[in-house]
mmCIF file of C-alpha atoms in Angstrom:
data_model
loop_
_atom_site.group_PDB
_atom_site.id
_atom_site.type_symbol
_atom_site.label_atom_id
_atom_site.label_comp_id
_atom_site.label_asym_id
_atom_site.label_seq_id
_atom_site.Cartn_x
_atom_site.Cartn_y
_atom_site.Cartn_z
ATOM 1 C CA MET A 112 110.903 97.426 71.461
ATOM 2 C CA LEU A 113 114.192 98.726 70.989
ATOM 3 C CA ILE A 114 116.270 96.515 72.300
ATOM 4 C CA LEU A 115 114.586 94.117 70.902
ATOM 5 C CA ILE A 116 115.951 95.516 67.815
ATOM 6 C CA LEU A 117 119.123 96.248 69.446
ATOM 7 C CA ARG A 118 119.886 92.260 70.320
ATOM 8 C CA LYS A 119 118.661 91.504 67.172
ATOM 9 C CA ASP A 120 121.136 93.550 65.247
ATOM 10 C CA GLU A 121 123.667 92.233 67.921
ATOM 11 C CA ARG A 122 124.279 95.664 69.034
ATOM 12 C CA ILE A 123 123.895 95.966 72.229
ATOM 13 C CA ASP A 124 126.167 93.510 74.910
ATOM 14 C CA LEU A 125 123.812 91.184 76.541
ATOM 15 C CA SER A 126 125.860 91.601 80.265
ATOM 16 C CA GLU A 127 124.942 95.315 80.537
ATOM 17 C CA LEU A 128 121.555 94.483 79.305
ATOM 18 C CA ARG A 129 121.258 91.779 81.752
ATOM 19 C CA TYR A 130 122.136 94.275 84.648
ATOM 20 C CA LEU A 131 119.724 97.187 83.279
ATOM 21 C CA MET A 132 116.744 94.442 83.552
ATOM 22 C CA SER A 133 117.681 93.233 86.712
ATOM 23 C CA ARG A 134 119.710 95.227 88.613
ATOM 24 C CA PRO A 135 121.622 93.078 90.664
ATOM 25 C CA MET A 136 122.795 93.903 94.349
ATOM 26 C CA PRO A 137 125.549 92.087 95.718
ATOM 27 C CA SER A 138 125.396 91.094 99.405
ATOM 28 C CA LEU A 139 128.701 91.116 100.621
ATOM 29 C CA VAL A 140 130.824 94.191 99.806
ATOM 30 C CA GLY A 141 133.341 96.339 101.613
ATOM 31 C CA PRO A 142 132.336 99.305 103.278
ATOM 32 C CA ILE A 143 131.775 102.696 102.241
ATOM 33 C CA PRO A 144 134.725 104.738 102.428
ATOM 34 C CA ASP A 145 134.328 107.341 104.785
ATOM 35 C CA ASN A 146 135.188 110.111 102.593
ATOM 36 C CA ILE A 147 132.462 109.503 100.245
ATOM 37 C CA THR A 148 129.709 108.364 103.115
ATOM 38 C CA SER A 149 128.250 111.594 103.289
ATOM 39 C CA TRP A 150 126.655 111.333 99.907
ATOM 40 C CA MET A 151 126.862 107.649 98.739
ATOM 41 C CA SER A 152 123.784 105.284 99.888
ATOM 42 C CA ASP A 153 124.054 101.676 100.758
ATOM 43 C CA VAL A 154 122.054 100.936 97.680
ATOM 44 C CA ALA A 155 124.279 102.658 95.233
ATOM 45 C CA TRP A 156 127.503 101.364 96.683
ATOM 46 C CA ARG A 157 126.775 98.192 96.304
ATOM 47 C CA SER A 158 125.190 98.607 92.567
ATOM 48 C CA ILE A 159 128.585 99.913 91.059
ATOM 49 C CA HIS A 160 130.271 96.860 92.838
ATOM 50 C CA ALA A 161 127.819 94.662 91.037
ATOM 51 C CA LEU A 162 128.568 96.824 87.610
ATOM 52 C CA LYS A 163 131.959 96.319 88.205
ATOM 53 C CA GLU A 164 131.845 92.631 87.250
ATOM 54 C CA ILE A 165 131.189 93.730 83.596
ATOM 55 C CA ALA A 166 134.064 95.135 81.176
ATOM 56 C CA GLY A 167 134.024 98.694 81.024
ATOM 57 C CA PHE A 168 133.192 99.059 84.059
ATOM 58 C CA GLY A 169 136.329 97.293 85.869
ATOM 59 C CA ASP A 170 137.914 100.821 87.971
ATOM 60 C CA LEU A 171 134.252 102.253 88.321
ATOM 61 C CA VAL A 172 134.705 101.755 92.035
ATOM 62 C CA ASP A 173 138.276 103.322 92.204
ATOM 63 C CA ASP A 174 137.417 106.231 90.626
ATOM 64 C CA VAL A 175 134.037 106.684 92.470
ATOM 65 C CA CYS A 176 136.655 107.131 95.415
ATOM 66 C CA LYS A 177 139.007 109.168 93.890
ATOM 67 C CA SER A 178 137.377 111.766 91.630
ATOM 68 C CA ILE A 179 134.870 112.399 94.687
ATOM 69 C CA LYS A 180 134.723 116.324 93.307
ATOM 70 C CA SER A 181 133.225 115.044 90.046
ATOM 71 C CA TRP A 182 130.709 112.192 91.473
ATOM 72 C CA LYS A 183 129.453 113.864 94.178
ATOM 73 C CA SER A 184 128.813 117.312 92.036
ATOM 74 C CA TRP A 185 127.008 114.741 89.874
ATOM 75 C CA MET A 186 125.635 112.869 92.557
ATOM 76 C CA ASP A 187 123.839 116.179 92.925
ATOM 77 C CA ASP A 188 123.080 117.104 89.555
ATOM 78 C CA ASP A 189 118.918 117.840 88.582
ATOM 79 C CA LYS A 190 119.726 116.349 85.331
ATOM 80 C CA ALA A 191 122.900 113.353 85.732
ATOM 81 C CA GLU A 192 121.327 111.908 82.531
ATOM 82 C CA ARG A 193 122.479 114.270 80.637
ATOM 83 C CA ASN A 194 125.446 115.802 82.428
ATOM 84 C CA PRO A 195 127.605 112.142 82.736
ATOM 85 C CA PRO A 196 131.436 112.311 84.460
ATOM 86 C CA LYS A 197 134.129 112.647 83.487
ATOM 87 C CA TRP A 198 134.410 108.896 83.816
ATOM 88 C CA ALA A 199 132.069 108.034 81.411
ATOM 89 C CA GLU A 200 133.869 110.221 78.885
ATOM 90 C CA GLY A 201 133.932 107.651 75.676
ATOM 91 C CA LYS A 202 131.263 105.004 76.857
ATOM 92 C CA SER A 203 128.377 104.072 75.277
ATOM 93 C CA SER A 204 125.416 105.637 75.061
ATOM 94 C CA PHE A 205 123.795 102.070 76.911
ATOM 95 C CA GLN A 206 126.650 101.518 79.368
ATOM 96 C CA ARG A 207 125.496 105.598 80.680
ATOM 97 C CA LEU A 208 122.320 104.019 81.250
ATOM 98 C CA CYS A 209 123.519 101.164 83.134
ATOM 99 C CA LEU A 210 125.703 104.282 85.475
ATOM 100 C CA VAL A 211 122.654 106.100 86.140
ATOM 101 C CA SER A 212 120.214 102.832 86.756
ATOM 102 C CA ALA A 213 123.459 102.163 89.683
ATOM 103 C CA MET A 214 123.714 105.273 91.387
ATOM 104 C CA ARG A 215 120.862 107.353 90.075
ATOM 105 C CA PRO A 216 117.626 105.582 89.303
ATOM 106 C CA ASP A 217 115.886 108.253 90.249
ATOM 107 C CA ARG A 218 117.234 110.044 86.604
ATOM 108 C CA LEU A 219 116.624 106.305 84.749
ATOM 109 C CA THR A 220 113.372 107.206 83.024
ATOM 110 C CA ASN A 221 114.644 110.320 81.818
ATOM 111 C CA ALA A 222 117.652 108.715 80.612
ATOM 112 C CA LEU A 223 115.829 105.557 78.640
ATOM 113 C CA ASP A 224 113.848 108.527 77.307
ATOM 114 C CA ASP A 225 117.145 110.365 76.397
ATOM 115 C CA TRP A 226 118.434 106.714 75.123
ATOM 116 C CA VAL A 227 115.429 106.140 72.420
ATOM 117 C CA SER A 228 115.101 109.675 71.153
ATOM 118 C CA GLU A 229 119.405 109.467 70.749
ATOM 119 C CA THR A 230 118.895 106.322 68.747
ATOM 120 C CA LEU A 231 115.561 105.655 67.008
ATOM 121 C CA GLY A 232 114.799 109.743 66.805
ATOM 122 C CA LYS A 233 112.495 112.496 68.688
ATOM 123 C CA PRO A 234 108.925 111.426 67.629
ATOM 124 C CA TYR A 235 109.545 107.991 69.118
ATOM 125 C CA VAL A 236 109.284 109.665 72.094
ATOM 126 C CA GLU A 237 107.436 112.707 72.282
ATOM 127 C CA GLU A 238 103.963 113.244 72.001
ATOM 128 C CA PRO A 239 102.567 115.105 69.033
ATOM 129 C CA ALA A 240 100.252 118.121 69.874
ATOM 130 C CA PHE A 241 96.734 116.868 69.738
ATOM 131 C CA SER A 242 94.735 118.487 66.324
ATOM 132 C CA MET A 243 91.122 117.499 65.726
ATOM 133 C CA ALA A 244 92.157 118.637 62.300
ATOM 134 C CA ASP A 245 93.943 115.753 61.950
ATOM 135 C CA VAL A 246 91.218 113.334 64.084
ATOM 136 C CA GLN A 247 88.551 114.402 61.129
ATOM 137 C CA LYS A 248 90.441 113.458 58.294
ATOM 138 C CA GLU A 249 90.789 109.969 59.680
ATOM 139 C CA GLY A 250 86.849 109.880 60.098
ATOM 140 C CA SER A 251 84.016 110.027 57.474
ATOM 141 C CA SER A 252 80.208 109.326 56.929
ATOM 142 C CA ALA A 253 81.500 105.647 57.629
ATOM 143 C CA ASN A 254 83.781 106.170 60.587
ATOM 144 C CA PRO A 255 82.260 107.863 63.475
ATOM 145 C CA ILE A 256 84.703 109.125 65.478
ATOM 146 C CA PHE A 257 85.125 108.853 69.460
ATOM 147 C CA PHE A 258 86.294 110.266 72.461
ATOM 148 C CA VAL A 259 87.267 108.809 75.681
ATOM 149 C CA LEU A 260 86.356 111.394 78.723
ATOM 150 C CA PHE A 261 88.515 112.673 80.984
ATOM 151 C CA PRO A 262 88.245 115.427 83.710
ATOM 152 C CA GLY A 263 88.994 118.948 82.409
ATOM 153 C CA VAL A 264 88.471 117.236 78.631
ATOM 154 C CA ASN A 265 86.282 118.766 76.527
ATOM 155 C CA PRO A 266 86.119 117.439 73.081
ATOM 156 C CA TYR A 267 83.642 119.529 71.819
ATOM 157 C CA HIS A 268 84.770 122.967 71.979
ATOM 158 C CA ASP A 269 87.382 121.558 69.422
ATOM 159 C CA VAL A 270 85.118 119.706 67.124
ATOM 160 C CA GLU A 271 83.400 122.859 67.297
ATOM 161 C CA MET A 272 86.316 125.909 66.266
ATOM 162 C CA LEU A 273 87.614 123.129 63.678
ATOM 163 C CA GLY A 274 83.696 122.958 62.413
ATOM 164 C CA ILE A 275 83.213 126.655 61.944
ATOM 165 C CA GLU A 276 86.910 126.557 60.150
ATOM 166 C CA MET A 277 85.214 123.663 57.426
ATOM 167 C CA GLY A 278 81.584 125.817 57.366
ATOM 168 C CA PHE A 279 79.464 122.988 60.284
ATOM 169 C CA THR A 280 78.336 125.465 62.938
ATOM 170 C CA GLU A 281 75.129 125.321 65.630
ATOM 171 C CA THR A 282 74.232 128.778 64.090
ATOM 172 C CA SER A 283 73.924 127.340 60.472
ATOM 173 C CA GLY A 284 72.178 124.581 61.964
ATOM 174 C CA ASN A 285 74.398 121.742 60.553
ATOM 175 C CA LEU A 286 76.406 121.292 63.565
ATOM 176 C CA ARG A 287 74.376 119.851 66.627
ATOM 177 C CA ARG A 288 75.417 118.632 70.315
ATOM 178 C CA ILE A 289 72.992 116.187 71.906
ATOM 179 C CA SER A 290 73.925 115.672 76.022
ATOM 180 C CA MET A 291 72.637 111.541 76.094
ATOM 181 C CA GLY A 292 70.067 110.901 78.554
ATOM 182 C CA GLN A 293 66.433 110.072 79.012
ATOM 183 C CA GLY A 294 64.220 110.705 76.428
ATOM 184 C CA GLN A 295 66.982 112.039 74.218
ATOM 185 C CA GLU A 296 66.829 108.699 71.914
ATOM 186 C CA PRO A 297 64.851 110.337 69.390
ATOM 187 C CA VAL A 298 66.218 113.589 69.476
ATOM 188 C CA ALA A 299 69.511 112.068 68.321
ATOM 189 C CA GLU A 300 67.922 109.409 66.342
ATOM 190 C CA SER A 301 66.115 112.140 64.188
ATOM 191 C CA VAL A 302 69.553 114.696 63.526
ATOM 192 C CA ILE A 303 71.617 111.418 62.548
ATOM 193 C CA ALA A 304 68.959 110.846 59.865
ATOM 194 C CA ASP A 305 68.690 114.158 58.825
ATOM 195 C CA PHE A 306 72.534 114.774 58.968
ATOM 196 C CA SER A 307 72.617 111.702 57.119
ATOM 197 C CA LYS A 308 70.674 112.500 54.108
ATOM 198 C CA ASN A 309 71.512 116.188 53.727
ATOM 199 C CA GLY A 310 75.233 116.360 55.566
ATOM 200 C CA GLY A 311 76.046 117.544 58.652
ATOM 201 C CA TRP A 312 78.002 117.038 62.206
ATOM 202 C CA VAL A 313 76.164 115.571 65.287
ATOM 203 C CA PHE A 314 78.026 115.058 68.283
ATOM 204 C CA LEU A 315 76.151 112.463 70.871
ATOM 205 C CA ASP A 316 78.140 113.592 74.312
ATOM 206 C CA ASN A 317 77.564 110.351 77.096
ATOM 207 C CA VAL A 318 77.037 108.000 75.260
ATOM 208 C CA HIS A 319 78.112 105.897 77.999
ATOM 209 C CA LEU A 320 74.602 106.844 80.322
ATOM 210 C CA MET A 321 72.199 104.929 77.137
ATOM 211 C CA SER A 322 73.795 101.341 77.490
ATOM 212 C CA ARG A 323 70.273 100.107 76.035
ATOM 213 C CA TRP A 324 70.212 101.974 73.313
ATOM 214 C CA LEU A 325 73.225 101.816 71.821
ATOM 215 C CA PRO A 326 72.364 98.287 70.197
ATOM 216 C CA LYS A 327 69.896 100.669 67.757
ATOM 217 C CA LEU A 328 72.718 103.260 67.828
ATOM 218 C CA ASN A 329 75.110 100.512 66.063
ATOM 219 C CA ARG A 330 72.839 99.563 63.534
ATOM 220 C CA MET A 331 71.950 103.237 62.448
ATOM 221 C CA LEU A 332 75.600 104.062 61.848
ATOM 222 C CA GLU A 333 76.369 101.148 60.189
ATOM 223 C CA GLN A 334 73.188 101.663 57.766
ATOM 224 C CA CYS A 335 75.135 105.255 57.198
ATOM 225 C CA GLY A 336 78.235 103.350 56.182
ATOM 226 C CA GLU A 337 76.478 102.233 53.571
ATOM 227 C CA ASP A 338 74.432 104.967 51.885
ATOM 228 C CA SER A 339 74.548 108.745 53.417
ATOM 229 C CA HIS A 340 75.996 112.185 52.331
ATOM 230 C CA PRO A 341 79.743 112.176 52.326
ATOM 231 C CA GLU A 342 79.528 115.270 54.687
ATOM 232 C CA PHE A 343 77.590 113.281 57.182
ATOM 233 C CA GLN A 344 80.177 113.008 60.331
ATOM 234 C CA ALA A 345 78.832 111.513 63.617
ATOM 235 C CA PHE A 346 81.262 112.343 66.872
ATOM 236 C CA LEU A 347 80.506 110.283 70.458
ATOM 237 C CA SER A 348 82.219 110.565 74.008
ATOM 238 C CA ALA A 349 82.091 108.312 76.599
ATOM 239 C CA GLU A 350 82.976 107.991 80.186
ATOM 240 C CA PRO A 351 85.886 105.102 80.287
ATOM 241 C CA HIS A 352 84.560 101.896 81.751
ATOM 242 C CA PRO A 353 84.904 101.672 85.514
ATOM 243 C CA ASP A 354 86.435 97.878 84.691
ATOM 244 C CA PRO A 355 89.169 98.234 82.550
ATOM 245 C CA THR A 356 89.162 95.120 81.166
ATOM 246 C CA ASN A 357 85.591 95.663 79.579
ATOM 247 C CA LYS A 358 85.271 97.272 76.232
ATOM 248 C CA TYR A 359 83.858 101.576 76.132
ATOM 249 C CA ILE A 360 81.015 100.261 73.629
#
């Protein structure tokens, strides 16, 4: 997305972009000089020869062969993308990306994150901390909240903690967790009917086990959306479908 924005605004050099996207490898280059063979790979050597054909990189190969200590230190740096060699001073952030791609591809993902953060801002690369309170605000009596289950994830605990803050608890009877399985359909239907009329939170766990019952559940929740207590909220959880091309429900 960022690349498309910069291309439209003509703020990105197309030759640099082509290099980053395709990383060409010339087949005919001279041998690696003896004084850098201990830390210069054949792939990196051919990559910088391709890069030197782009404006702004013409002296790259010569500098690598002359400023050996500086370049070797950079090649060994665990955070090379954040500590560019002296040669890169004054280069654009995108040119530094090309350099990382050529010589330190192991750090390219991190370099891309830094580039996007620098250009658009940190919110575009940093995932915000999960907040059940924010999730609950997006739900309503007409909008159930659906959780996809993964190993080690227990969304009910977060729902329960938020419920305590908002006055919905199992002790007071206005929070119910129902682990779906054979014979639990009438229980779930009864709780939904009660809470949709009087208010309350119902958490239906593992609804993927009740595939034949789901159409009926869907109709019930649609009816709740038309006429139900404003404090009614349904939460549902299910494991991912084994076929990623299928819908969860």
